[in-house]
Amino acid sequence: MAHAAIALAIGATAGHAQEAEVIHFWTSGGESAAISVLADAFQERGGEWVDNAIAGGSAARSAAINRIIGGDPSTAALFNTSQQYHEIIAEGLLNDIDDVAARNDWDNILPGPIVDAIKVDGKYYAAPVNIHMPLWIWYSVDALSQAGVESPPETMEEFFAALDALQAADITPLALGGQRWQENLLFSAMMTNVGGRDLWTGIYADKDEEAIGSPEFREVIETFIRLKPYVDSASPGRNWNDATAMLIGDTAGFQVMGDWAKGEFTQANQTIGTDYSCLPGLRDDAPYVLGGDVFVFPRTEDPAQIEAQTLLAETITAPDVQVAFNNLKGSIPIRSDVDVSALDACAALGMDIMADPSRLVPDASQMMNEYVYGSVQDVVTELWNTDMSVDDAVDRFRSALRN
């Protein structure tokens, strides 16, 4: 950011609040508690956080982009760690935050896939606030116990055996919100746990024809279809946190959802290992998908707004704020130099896996243009909601990935 160093000096001497309007989509109970950590920390450092929460990621991102194009941008806006904001970078509509990145050695303390998503043409244009692994498998300890499942599954075969046991006990085996993005998370979990790392990157990063037509990918599709009978009839349209509430109430056994679900368990005063727990995958080498959220900073020449953007980027990536925020959000810190002793068991497990680069892969949204990713999601949700055959699904995926 061109005037970042000057801006920090101004902020230190001016003695007035640096007002920042922040557009975001964190509206559930756990998410609201987490973002309050960022707002409080910003205000403790001399800022004034002006909250603009908009339900739904797509709606919030659209509002932010419309404000930018209309010449009335917010100070910052929340996006996922993906290519969602690369087009507005190309249009010159975002300020870079290179000075903040340099002061904090982001090149060395951030994981490679995160750097690749936020550093464009040699400049940092987004401040990562967390690392989410979107494909955790959560389960209700009591629900599994009631169904006679003595230990959590470690393989796909054991997972289906547990689903059958839950169904026999009249407990919804798999809590799912019937929305496109949730159905895609479920499909992605089958990609990583059935197909593995090579298939994940071969299809989504390389768009490899041989991988798309392979028996392994057909098995992924077949396994995804096989999950349909384990989802209750009230699934369509259900919000993700309402699906999590089914596990909290022990009326469902499993949910595939990002680690942000942990915030809902925390809000409900549930304890890891006693009330619920987490599985990072169903195979020892299951890819650990790196997603998350970032704040971007719309283009402005206003010194006060540049000052606020700089302070905001410094605040949300500070080590102490990272630990406090991510403990509530359910994610893990973006920095490798934070004190991990305060992290819960699931977050600590995630940090352990993060230490093995061979397990780390980018989220699918980071490996393809937004419109291609949208086409892939359309195929998945149609596959889930119709009687599409495996052959037709393979052809549809091939067409979507060729876009």
mmCIF file of C-alpha atoms in Angstrom:
data_model
loop_
_atom_site.group_PDB
_atom_site.id
_atom_site.type_symbol
_atom_site.label_atom_id
_atom_site.label_comp_id
_atom_site.label_asym_id
_atom_site.label_seq_id
_atom_site.Cartn_x
_atom_site.Cartn_y
_atom_site.Cartn_z
ATOM 1 C CA MET A 1 0.000 0.000 0.000
ATOM 2 C CA ALA A 2 1.615 3.214 -1.176
ATOM 3 C CA HIS A 3 1.134 5.356 1.920
ATOM 4 C CA ALA A 4 1.070 2.637 4.572
ATOM 5 C CA ALA A 5 4.112 3.747 6.582
ATOM 6 C CA ILE A 6 2.966 7.367 6.566
ATOM 7 C CA ALA A 7 -0.516 6.242 7.508
ATOM 8 C CA LEU A 8 0.741 4.348 10.550
ATOM 9 C CA ALA A 9 2.627 7.398 11.708
ATOM 10 C CA ILE A 10 -0.468 9.530 11.258
ATOM 11 C CA GLY A 11 -2.515 7.043 13.253
ATOM 12 C CA ALA A 12 -0.025 7.076 16.084
ATOM 13 C CA THR A 13 -0.061 10.857 16.450
ATOM 14 C CA ALA A 14 -3.440 12.062 15.312
ATOM 15 C CA GLY A 15 -5.282 10.822 18.394
ATOM 16 C CA HIS A 16 -8.569 10.253 16.603
ATOM 17 C CA ALA A 17 -10.480 7.104 15.782
ATOM 18 C CA GLN A 18 -9.795 5.595 12.380
ATOM 19 C CA GLU A 19 -13.244 4.711 11.080
ATOM 20 C CA ALA A 20 -13.536 1.527 9.019
ATOM 21 C CA GLU A 21 -16.768 0.260 7.489
ATOM 22 C CA VAL A 22 -16.407 -3.503 7.163
ATOM 23 C CA ILE A 23 -18.717 -5.539 4.942
ATOM 24 C CA HIS A 24 -18.879 -9.212 5.950
ATOM 25 C CA PHE A 25 -21.195 -12.216 5.952
ATOM 26 C CA TRP A 26 -20.579 -13.646 9.419
ATOM 27 C CA THR A 27 -24.059 -13.649 10.924
ATOM 28 C CA SER A 28 -24.479 -16.950 12.805
ATOM 29 C CA GLY A 29 -23.999 -17.063 16.572
ATOM 30 C CA GLY A 30 -20.484 -18.462 16.468
ATOM 31 C CA GLU A 31 -19.449 -16.184 13.618
ATOM 32 C CA SER A 32 -20.796 -13.081 15.350
ATOM 33 C CA ALA A 33 -18.855 -13.907 18.495
ATOM 34 C CA ALA A 34 -15.674 -14.368 16.447
ATOM 35 C CA ILE A 35 -15.909 -11.136 14.471
ATOM 36 C CA SER A 36 -16.478 -9.245 17.716
ATOM 37 C CA VAL A 37 -12.891 -10.195 18.583
ATOM 38 C CA LEU A 38 -11.672 -8.391 15.455
ATOM 39 C CA ALA A 39 -13.870 -5.364 16.086
ATOM 40 C CA ASP A 40 -12.792 -5.070 19.723
ATOM 41 C CA ALA A 41 -9.107 -5.445 18.852
ATOM 42 C CA PHE A 42 -9.395 -2.794 16.140
ATOM 43 C CA GLN A 43 -11.035 -0.380 18.539
ATOM 44 C CA GLU A 44 -8.442 -1.082 21.237
ATOM 45 C CA ARG A 45 -5.790 -0.035 18.716
ATOM 46 C CA GLY A 46 -7.514 3.284 18.024
ATOM 47 C CA GLY A 47 -9.962 2.349 15.283
ATOM 48 C CA GLU A 48 -13.723 2.663 15.001
ATOM 49 C CA TRP A 49 -15.299 -0.468 13.534
ATOM 50 C CA VAL A 50 -18.497 0.219 11.571
ATOM 51 C CA ASP A 51 -20.149 -3.167 11.132
ATOM 52 C CA ASN A 52 -22.047 -3.969 7.920
ATOM 53 C CA ALA A 53 -23.126 -7.607 8.179
ATOM 54 C CA ILE A 54 -24.983 -9.032 5.166
ATOM 55 C CA ALA A 55 -26.356 -12.550 5.393
ATOM 56 C CA GLY A 56 -24.954 -14.902 2.765
ATOM 57 C CA GLY A 57 -21.515 -14.826 1.188
ATOM 58 C CA SER A 58 -22.736 -14.188 -2.351
ATOM 59 C CA ALA A 59 -24.993 -11.339 -1.262
ATOM 60 C CA ALA A 60 -22.245 -9.701 0.793
ATOM 61 C CA ARG A 61 -19.654 -9.990 -1.974
ATOM 62 C CA SER A 62 -22.096 -8.601 -4.542
ATOM 63 C CA ALA A 63 -22.892 -5.661 -2.273
ATOM 64 C CA ALA A 64 -19.193 -4.943 -1.753
ATOM 65 C CA ILE A 65 -18.427 -5.089 -5.490
ATOM 66 C CA ASN A 66 -21.415 -2.895 -6.368
ATOM 67 C CA ARG A 67 -20.256 -0.329 -3.819
ATOM 68 C CA ILE A 68 -16.754 -0.365 -5.328
ATOM 69 C CA ILE A 69 -18.007 0.030 -8.886
ATOM 70 C CA GLY A 70 -20.451 2.718 -7.792
ATOM 71 C CA GLY A 71 -17.694 4.848 -6.293
ATOM 72 C CA ASP A 72 -18.836 4.411 -2.677
ATOM 73 C CA PRO A 73 -16.609 1.596 -1.405
ATOM 74 C CA SER A 74 -16.463 0.287 2.125
ATOM 75 C CA THR A 75 -13.114 0.391 3.911
ATOM 76 C CA ALA A 76 -12.786 -3.395 3.758
ATOM 77 C CA ALA A 77 -14.818 -6.352 2.573
ATOM 78 C CA LEU A 78 -14.762 -10.051 3.334
ATOM 79 C CA PHE A 79 -14.168 -12.624 0.608
ATOM 80 C CA ASN A 80 -13.243 -16.293 0.641
ATOM 81 C CA THR A 81 -9.636 -17.299 -0.009
ATOM 82 C CA SER A 82 -10.144 -17.924 -3.712
ATOM 83 C CA GLN A 83 -10.124 -16.172 -7.067
ATOM 84 C CA GLN A 84 -13.339 -14.296 -6.200
ATOM 85 C CA TYR A 85 -11.564 -10.940 -5.970
ATOM 86 C CA HIS A 86 -8.921 -11.378 -8.672
ATOM 87 C CA GLU A 87 -11.054 -9.671 -11.301
ATOM 88 C CA ILE A 88 -11.350 -6.490 -9.247
ATOM 89 C CA ILE A 89 -7.585 -6.589 -8.696
ATOM 90 C CA ALA A 90 -7.130 -6.706 -12.471
ATOM 91 C CA GLU A 91 -9.415 -3.696 -12.791
ATOM 92 C CA GLY A 92 -7.237 -1.716 -10.367
ATOM 93 C CA LEU A 93 -10.032 -1.453 -7.811
ATOM 94 C CA LEU A 94 -8.167 -2.680 -4.718
ATOM 95 C CA ASN A 95 -5.357 -1.165 -2.669
ATOM 96 C CA ASP A 96 -2.404 -3.457 -2.012
ATOM 97 C CA ILE A 97 -1.117 -4.053 1.508
ATOM 98 C CA ASP A 98 2.495 -4.876 0.673
ATOM 99 C CA ASP A 99 3.898 -2.792 3.525
ATOM 100 C CA VAL A 100 1.910 -4.760 6.103
ATOM 101 C CA ALA A 101 2.971 -8.046 4.499
ATOM 102 C CA ALA A 102 6.643 -7.035 4.471
ATOM 103 C CA ARG A 103 6.623 -5.939 8.118
ATOM 104 C CA ASN A 104 5.114 -9.273 9.130
ATOM 105 C CA ASP A 105 7.193 -11.505 6.797
ATOM 106 C CA TRP A 106 4.147 -13.037 5.124
ATOM 107 C CA ASP A 107 6.315 -14.656 2.460
ATOM 108 C CA ASN A 108 7.726 -16.962 5.112
ATOM 109 C CA ILE A 109 5.049 -17.346 7.805
ATOM 110 C CA LEU A 110 2.044 -18.048 5.567
ATOM 111 C CA PRO A 111 1.383 -21.427 3.881
ATOM 112 C CA GLY A 112 2.152 -21.530 0.168
ATOM 113 C CA PRO A 113 -1.437 -22.077 -1.045
ATOM 114 C CA ILE A 114 -2.580 -19.022 0.944
ATOM 115 C CA VAL A 115 0.217 -16.840 -0.455
ATOM 116 C CA ASP A 116 -0.699 -17.970 -3.972
ATOM 117 C CA ALA A 117 -4.289 -16.851 -3.422
ATOM 118 C CA ILE A 118 -3.592 -13.382 -2.012
ATOM 119 C CA LYS A 119 -0.384 -12.329 -3.783
ATOM 120 C CA VAL A 120 -1.078 -11.290 -7.357
ATOM 121 C CA ASP A 121 1.578 -9.976 -9.751
ATOM 122 C CA GLY A 122 4.030 -9.726 -6.888
ATOM 123 C CA LYS A 123 1.795 -7.709 -4.530
ATOM 124 C CA TYR A 124 -0.396 -8.670 -1.597
ATOM 125 C CA TYR A 125 -3.980 -7.550 -2.105
ATOM 126 C CA ALA A 126 -5.757 -9.336 0.730
ATOM 127 C CA ALA A 127 -5.245 -9.907 4.441
ATOM 128 C CA PRO A 128 -5.966 -13.510 5.414
ATOM 129 C CA VAL A 129 -7.802 -13.824 8.692
ATOM 130 C CA ASN A 130 -7.995 -17.593 9.057
ATOM 131 C CA ILE A 131 -7.330 -20.959 7.517
ATOM 132 C CA HIS A 132 -10.408 -23.101 7.190
ATOM 133 C CA MET A 133 -10.356 -26.736 6.253
ATOM 134 C CA PRO A 134 -13.833 -26.993 4.736
ATOM 135 C CA LEU A 135 -14.145 -30.785 4.754
ATOM 136 C CA TRP A 136 -14.066 -31.809 8.408
ATOM 137 C CA ILE A 137 -16.395 -34.644 9.406
ATOM 138 C CA TRP A 138 -18.169 -33.758 12.661
ATOM 139 C CA TYR A 139 -20.073 -36.234 14.766
ATOM 140 C CA SER A 140 -22.290 -36.340 17.818
ATOM 141 C CA VAL A 141 -20.741 -38.563 20.481
ATOM 142 C CA ASP A 142 -24.143 -39.370 22.031
ATOM 143 C CA ALA A 143 -25.794 -40.115 18.684
ATOM 144 C CA LEU A 144 -23.089 -42.608 17.758
ATOM 145 C CA SER A 145 -23.310 -44.161 21.210
ATOM 146 C CA GLN A 146 -27.081 -44.534 20.937
ATOM 147 C CA ALA A 147 -26.591 -46.288 17.594
ATOM 148 C CA GLY A 148 -24.058 -48.689 19.048
ATOM 149 C CA VAL A 149 -21.106 -47.272 17.133
ATOM 150 C CA GLU A 150 -18.248 -47.964 19.520
ATOM 151 C CA SER A 151 -15.562 -45.846 17.857
ATOM 152 C CA PRO A 152 -15.511 -43.165 15.151
ATOM 153 C CA PRO A 153 -14.908 -44.421 11.616
ATOM 154 C CA GLU A 154 -11.406 -44.440 10.178
ATOM 155 C CA THR A 155 -12.230 -45.641 6.663
ATOM 156 C CA MET A 156 -14.990 -45.080 4.136
ATOM 157 C CA GLU A 157 -16.292 -48.597 4.779
ATOM 158 C CA GLU A 158 -16.538 -47.901 8.516
ATOM 159 C CA PHE A 159 -18.241 -44.575 7.760
ATOM 160 C CA PHE A 160 -21.017 -46.287 5.799
ATOM 161 C CA ALA A 161 -21.351 -48.928 8.521
ATOM 162 C CA ALA A 162 -21.861 -46.131 11.061
ATOM 163 C CA LEU A 163 -24.418 -44.454 8.786
ATOM 164 C CA ASP A 164 -26.337 -47.743 8.593
ATOM 165 C CA ALA A 165 -26.255 -48.117 12.383
ATOM 166 C CA LEU A 166 -27.575 -44.597 12.876
ATOM 167 C CA GLN A 167 -30.360 -45.199 10.382
ATOM 168 C CA ALA A 168 -31.333 -48.414 12.168
ATOM 169 C CA ALA A 169 -31.491 -46.447 15.442
ATOM 170 C CA ASP A 170 -33.887 -43.929 13.825
ATOM 171 C CA ILE A 171 -31.291 -41.149 14.007
ATOM 172 C CA THR A 172 -30.631 -39.044 10.899
ATOM 173 C CA PRO A 173 -27.280 -40.406 9.750
ATOM 174 C CA LEU A 174 -26.038 -37.365 7.823
ATOM 175 C CA ALA A 175 -27.088 -33.767 8.537
ATOM 176 C CA LEU A 176 -27.008 -31.756 5.335
ATOM 177 C CA GLY A 177 -28.302 -28.375 4.329
ATOM 178 C CA GLY A 178 -29.716 -28.707 0.837
ATOM 179 C CA GLN A 179 -27.932 -25.685 -0.615
ATOM 180 C CA ARG A 180 -25.553 -25.738 -3.558
ATOM 181 C CA TRP A 181 -22.416 -24.897 -1.614
ATOM 182 C CA GLN A 182 -23.145 -27.478 1.090
ATOM 183 C CA GLU A 183 -23.772 -30.200 -1.454
ATOM 184 C CA ASN A 184 -20.450 -29.268 -3.024
ATOM 185 C CA LEU A 185 -18.643 -29.609 0.294
ATOM 186 C CA LEU A 186 -20.037 -33.119 0.596
ATOM 187 C CA PHE A 187 -18.879 -33.968 -2.927
ATOM 188 C CA SER A 188 -15.437 -32.510 -2.230
ATOM 189 C CA ALA A 189 -15.155 -34.696 0.856
ATOM 190 C CA MET A 190 -15.763 -37.723 -1.351
ATOM 191 C CA MET A 191 -13.110 -36.441 -3.767
ATOM 192 C CA THR A 192 -10.469 -36.193 -1.043
ATOM 193 C CA ASN A 193 -11.382 -39.325 0.915
ATOM 194 C CA VAL A 194 -12.140 -41.639 -2.002
ATOM 195 C CA GLY A 195 -9.981 -40.122 -4.725
ATOM 196 C CA GLY A 196 -7.058 -38.700 -2.751
ATOM 197 C CA ARG A 197 -4.611 -35.906 -3.490
ATOM 198 C CA ASP A 198 -3.670 -36.893 -7.034
ATOM 199 C CA LEU A 199 -7.266 -37.024 -8.216
ATOM 200 C CA TRP A 200 -8.105 -33.738 -6.448
ATOM 201 C CA THR A 201 -5.327 -31.813 -8.165
ATOM 202 C CA GLY A 202 -5.546 -33.801 -11.412
ATOM 203 C CA ILE A 203 -9.165 -32.826 -11.963
ATOM 204 C CA TYR A 204 -9.457 -29.374 -10.398
ATOM 205 C CA ALA A 205 -5.985 -27.944 -11.050
ATOM 206 C CA ASP A 206 -4.874 -29.787 -14.195
ATOM 207 C CA LYS A 207 -8.316 -30.476 -15.755
ATOM 208 C CA ASP A 208 -6.722 -33.755 -16.842
ATOM 209 C CA GLU A 209 -8.863 -35.748 -19.275
ATOM 210 C CA GLU A 210 -7.483 -39.074 -18.090
ATOM 211 C CA ALA A 211 -8.321 -38.245 -14.471
ATOM 212 C CA ILE A 212 -11.851 -37.123 -15.363
ATOM 213 C CA GLY A 213 -12.513 -40.395 -17.177
ATOM 214 C CA SER A 214 -10.778 -42.588 -14.609
ATOM 215 C CA PRO A 215 -12.333 -45.392 -12.548
ATOM 216 C CA GLU A 216 -11.282 -43.479 -9.436
ATOM 217 C CA PHE A 217 -13.420 -40.479 -10.373
ATOM 218 C CA ARG A 218 -16.351 -42.719 -11.210
ATOM 219 C CA GLU A 219 -16.006 -44.221 -7.734
ATOM 220 C CA VAL A 220 -16.141 -40.719 -6.240
ATOM 221 C CA ILE A 221 -19.387 -40.026 -8.078
ATOM 222 C CA GLU A 222 -20.866 -43.394 -7.113
ATOM 223 C CA THR A 223 -19.966 -42.864 -3.451
ATOM 224 C CA PHE A 224 -21.542 -39.391 -3.483
ATOM 225 C CA ILE A 225 -24.771 -40.797 -4.921
ATOM 226 C CA ARG A 226 -24.714 -43.563 -2.331
ATOM 227 C CA LEU A 227 -25.006 -40.960 0.443
ATOM 228 C CA LYS A 228 -28.443 -39.721 -0.657
ATOM 229 C CA PRO A 229 -30.587 -42.146 1.427
ATOM 230 C CA TYR A 230 -28.825 -41.103 4.622
ATOM 231 C CA VAL A 231 -30.045 -37.497 4.445
ATOM 232 C CA ASP A 232 -33.469 -36.551 5.840
ATOM 233 C CA SER A 233 -36.297 -35.191 3.701
ATOM 234 C CA ALA A 234 -36.185 -31.755 5.369
ATOM 235 C CA SER A 235 -32.695 -31.090 3.998
ATOM 236 C CA PRO A 236 -33.596 -28.809 1.035
ATOM 237 C CA GLY A 237 -32.944 -25.184 1.867
ATOM 238 C CA ARG A 238 -31.625 -25.862 5.367
ATOM 239 C CA ASN A 239 -28.906 -23.500 6.603
ATOM 240 C CA TRP A 240 -25.579 -25.026 7.576
ATOM 241 C CA ASN A 241 -25.836 -23.980 11.219
ATOM 242 C CA ASP A 242 -29.270 -25.587 11.473
ATOM 243 C CA ALA A 243 -27.679 -28.806 10.253
ATOM 244 C CA THR A 244 -25.008 -28.415 12.935
ATOM 245 C CA ALA A 245 -27.776 -27.922 15.487
ATOM 246 C CA MET A 246 -28.977 -31.431 14.642
ATOM 247 C CA LEU A 247 -25.664 -32.790 15.934
ATOM 248 C CA ILE A 248 -25.836 -30.521 18.963
ATOM 249 C CA GLY A 249 -29.286 -31.934 19.733
ATOM 250 C CA ASP A 250 -28.114 -35.519 19.044
ATOM 251 C CA THR A 251 -30.773 -35.955 16.350
ATOM 252 C CA ALA A 252 -28.131 -36.554 13.665
ATOM 253 C CA GLY A 253 -24.855 -38.430 13.641
ATOM 254 C CA PHE A 254 -22.508 -36.793 11.144
ATOM 255 C CA GLN A 255 -22.059 -33.550 9.248
ATOM 256 C CA VAL A 256 -19.463 -32.665 6.620
ATOM 257 C CA MET A 257 -18.758 -28.995 7.185
ATOM 258 C CA GLY A 258 -15.882 -26.580 7.521
ATOM 259 C CA ASP A 259 -14.257 -25.996 10.866
ATOM 260 C CA TRP A 260 -16.396 -22.901 11.323
ATOM 261 C CA ALA A 261 -19.040 -25.344 12.589
ATOM 262 C CA LYS A 262 -16.989 -25.592 15.767
ATOM 263 C CA GLY A 263 -18.133 -22.080 16.654
ATOM 264 C CA GLU A 264 -21.718 -23.355 16.864
ATOM 265 C CA PHE A 265 -20.711 -26.163 19.215
ATOM 266 C CA THR A 266 -18.807 -23.659 21.341
ATOM 267 C CA GLN A 267 -21.794 -21.315 21.513
ATOM 268 C CA ALA A 268 -23.902 -24.271 22.688
ATOM 269 C CA ASN A 269 -21.400 -24.979 25.485
ATOM 270 C CA GLN A 270 -20.468 -28.345 24.001
ATOM 271 C CA THR A 271 -17.124 -29.979 24.748
ATOM 272 C CA ILE A 272 -14.851 -31.679 22.227
ATOM 273 C CA GLY A 273 -14.542 -35.381 22.982
ATOM 274 C CA THR A 274 -17.527 -35.384 25.322
ATOM 275 C CA ASP A 275 -20.378 -33.977 23.244
ATOM 276 C CA TYR A 276 -18.917 -33.875 19.743
ATOM 277 C CA SER A 277 -15.694 -34.500 17.909
ATOM 278 C CA CYS A 278 -13.987 -34.136 14.546
ATOM 279 C CA LEU A 279 -12.356 -36.225 11.836
ATOM 280 C CA PRO A 280 -9.995 -34.578 9.317
ATOM 281 C CA GLY A 281 -10.540 -37.447 6.894
ATOM 282 C CA LEU A 282 -11.195 -41.136 6.424
ATOM 283 C CA ARG A 283 -7.744 -42.144 5.236
ATOM 284 C CA ASP A 284 -4.305 -41.513 6.711
ATOM 285 C CA ASP A 285 -3.212 -39.421 3.729
ATOM 286 C CA ALA A 286 -6.470 -37.520 3.205
ATOM 287 C CA PRO A 287 -5.622 -34.163 1.623
ATOM 288 C CA TYR A 288 -5.977 -31.224 4.000
ATOM 289 C CA VAL A 289 -7.743 -28.591 1.930
ATOM 290 C CA LEU A 290 -6.699 -25.027 2.695
ATOM 291 C CA GLY A 291 -9.488 -22.508 2.411
ATOM 292 C CA GLY A 292 -10.437 -19.582 4.557
ATOM 293 C CA ASP A 293 -11.386 -15.944 4.482
ATOM 294 C CA VAL A 294 -9.627 -12.714 3.601
ATOM 295 C CA PHE A 295 -10.347 -9.028 3.819
ATOM 296 C CA VAL A 296 -9.736 -6.901 0.735
ATOM 297 C CA PHE A 297 -9.336 -3.150 0.710
ATOM 298 C CA PRO A 298 -11.152 -1.166 -1.995
ATOM 299 C CA ARG A 299 -9.176 1.448 -3.894
ATOM 300 C CA THR A 300 -9.152 4.867 -2.286
ATOM 301 C CA GLU A 301 -6.917 7.942 -2.246
ATOM 302 C CA ASP A 302 -8.392 9.205 1.027
ATOM 303 C CA PRO A 303 -5.481 9.291 3.545
ATOM 304 C CA ALA A 304 -7.833 8.595 6.472
ATOM 305 C CA GLN A 305 -9.239 5.518 4.765
ATOM 306 C CA ILE A 306 -5.771 4.285 3.782
ATOM 307 C CA GLU A 307 -4.765 4.732 7.403
ATOM 308 C CA ALA A 308 -7.796 2.734 8.558
ATOM 309 C CA GLN A 309 -7.116 -0.028 6.015
ATOM 310 C CA THR A 310 -3.530 -0.352 7.198
ATOM 311 C CA LEU A 311 -4.499 -0.488 10.861
ATOM 312 C CA LEU A 312 -7.193 -3.037 10.081
ATOM 313 C CA ALA A 313 -4.781 -5.297 8.154
ATOM 314 C CA GLU A 314 -2.232 -5.074 10.977
ATOM 315 C CA THR A 315 -4.866 -5.808 13.611
ATOM 316 C CA ILE A 316 -6.586 -8.840 12.125
ATOM 317 C CA THR A 317 -3.277 -10.577 11.369
ATOM 318 C CA ALA A 318 -1.623 -9.835 14.745
ATOM 319 C CA PRO A 319 -0.600 -13.024 16.627
ATOM 320 C CA ASP A 320 -2.740 -12.430 19.722
ATOM 321 C CA VAL A 321 -5.797 -11.519 17.675
ATOM 322 C CA GLN A 322 -5.275 -14.536 15.439
ATOM 323 C CA VAL A 323 -5.400 -16.976 18.365
ATOM 324 C CA ALA A 324 -8.405 -15.336 20.056
ATOM 325 C CA PHE A 325 -10.385 -15.010 16.816
ATOM 326 C CA ASN A 326 -9.707 -18.490 15.480
ATOM 327 C CA ASN A 327 -10.548 -20.158 18.780
ATOM 328 C CA LEU A 328 -14.074 -18.785 18.390
ATOM 329 C CA LYS A 329 -14.333 -19.076 14.600
ATOM 330 C CA GLY A 330 -13.290 -22.723 14.619
ATOM 331 C CA SER A 331 -10.479 -22.163 12.133
ATOM 332 C CA ILE A 332 -6.723 -22.097 12.690
ATOM 333 C CA PRO A 333 -4.361 -19.107 12.607
ATOM 334 C CA ILE A 334 -2.800 -18.032 9.346
ATOM 335 C CA ARG A 335 0.582 -17.516 11.010
ATOM 336 C CA SER A 336 3.093 -20.255 11.805
ATOM 337 C CA ASP A 337 4.615 -18.183 14.613
ATOM 338 C CA VAL A 338 1.679 -18.077 17.051
ATOM 339 C CA ASP A 339 1.351 -19.781 20.433
ATOM 340 C CA VAL A 340 -0.685 -22.910 19.688
ATOM 341 C CA SER A 341 -1.016 -23.987 23.337
ATOM 342 C CA ALA A 342 -4.363 -22.212 23.642
ATOM 343 C CA LEU A 343 -5.892 -24.013 20.645
ATOM 344 C CA ASP A 344 -8.518 -26.709 21.129
ATOM 345 C CA ALA A 345 -7.996 -30.362 20.186
ATOM 346 C CA CYS A 346 -9.440 -30.086 16.659
ATOM 347 C CA ALA A 347 -7.460 -26.938 15.868
ATOM 348 C CA ALA A 348 -4.295 -28.503 17.287
ATOM 349 C CA LEU A 349 -4.861 -31.531 15.065
ATOM 350 C CA GLY A 350 -5.203 -29.227 12.089
ATOM 351 C CA MET A 351 -1.961 -27.440 12.961
ATOM 352 C CA ASP A 352 -0.182 -30.817 13.230
ATOM 353 C CA ILE A 353 -1.396 -31.804 9.762
ATOM 354 C CA MET A 354 -0.375 -28.397 8.410
ATOM 355 C CA ALA A 355 3.215 -29.256 9.309
ATOM 356 C CA ASP A 356 3.186 -31.935 6.580
ATOM 357 C CA PRO A 357 3.330 -30.140 3.194
ATOM 358 C CA SER A 358 2.447 -33.371 1.368
ATOM 359 C CA ARG A 359 -1.037 -33.226 2.894
ATOM 360 C CA LEU A 360 -1.773 -29.612 1.890
ATOM 361 C CA VAL A 361 -3.827 -28.769 -1.193
ATOM 362 C CA PRO A 362 -5.596 -25.581 -2.282
ATOM 363 C CA ASP A 363 -9.360 -25.279 -2.097
ATOM 364 C CA ALA A 364 -11.020 -26.027 -5.438
ATOM 365 C CA SER A 365 -12.051 -22.371 -5.769
ATOM 366 C CA GLN A 366 -8.374 -21.377 -5.825
ATOM 367 C CA MET A 367 -7.568 -23.641 -8.774
ATOM 368 C CA MET A 368 -10.004 -22.380 -11.374
ATOM 369 C CA ASN A 369 -11.707 -19.232 -12.553
ATOM 370 C CA GLU A 370 -14.854 -18.264 -10.702
ATOM 371 C CA TYR A 371 -17.155 -19.018 -13.653
ATOM 372 C CA VAL A 372 -15.602 -22.484 -14.142
ATOM 373 C CA TYR A 373 -15.968 -23.216 -10.443
ATOM 374 C CA GLY A 374 -19.590 -22.131 -10.656
ATOM 375 C CA SER A 375 -20.204 -24.549 -13.525
ATOM 376 C CA VAL A 376 -18.646 -27.400 -11.546
ATOM 377 C CA GLN A 377 -20.870 -26.580 -8.563
ATOM 378 C CA ASP A 378 -23.918 -26.618 -10.827
ATOM 379 C CA VAL A 379 -23.056 -30.139 -11.980
ATOM 380 C CA VAL A 380 -22.639 -31.362 -8.400
ATOM 381 C CA THR A 381 -25.942 -29.967 -7.180
ATOM 382 C CA GLU A 382 -27.791 -31.364 -10.194
ATOM 383 C CA LEU A 383 -26.151 -34.739 -9.581
ATOM 384 C CA TRP A 384 -27.396 -34.648 -5.985
ATOM 385 C CA ASN A 385 -30.938 -33.539 -6.792
ATOM 386 C CA THR A 386 -31.712 -35.599 -9.904
ATOM 387 C CA ASP A 387 -31.291 -39.154 -11.150
ATOM 388 C CA MET A 388 -28.287 -38.225 -13.288
ATOM 389 C CA SER A 389 -26.267 -41.307 -14.227
ATOM 390 C CA VAL A 390 -22.573 -41.701 -13.535
ATOM 391 C CA ASP A 391 -21.824 -41.587 -17.262
ATOM 392 C CA ASP A 392 -23.761 -38.356 -17.670
ATOM 393 C CA ALA A 393 -22.067 -36.889 -14.608
ATOM 394 C CA VAL A 394 -18.603 -37.613 -16.017
ATOM 395 C CA ASP A 395 -19.566 -35.948 -19.302
ATOM 396 C CA ARG A 396 -21.012 -32.929 -17.480
ATOM 397 C CA PHE A 397 -17.900 -32.502 -15.375
ATOM 398 C CA ARG A 398 -15.726 -32.741 -18.480
ATOM 399 C CA SER A 399 -17.750 -29.988 -20.186
ATOM 400 C CA ALA A 400 -17.744 -27.755 -17.111
ATOM 401 C CA LEU A 401 -13.986 -28.008 -16.640
ATOM 402 C CA ARG A 402 -13.331 -27.205 -20.305
ATOM 403 C CA ASN A 403 -15.001 -23.769 -19.968
#
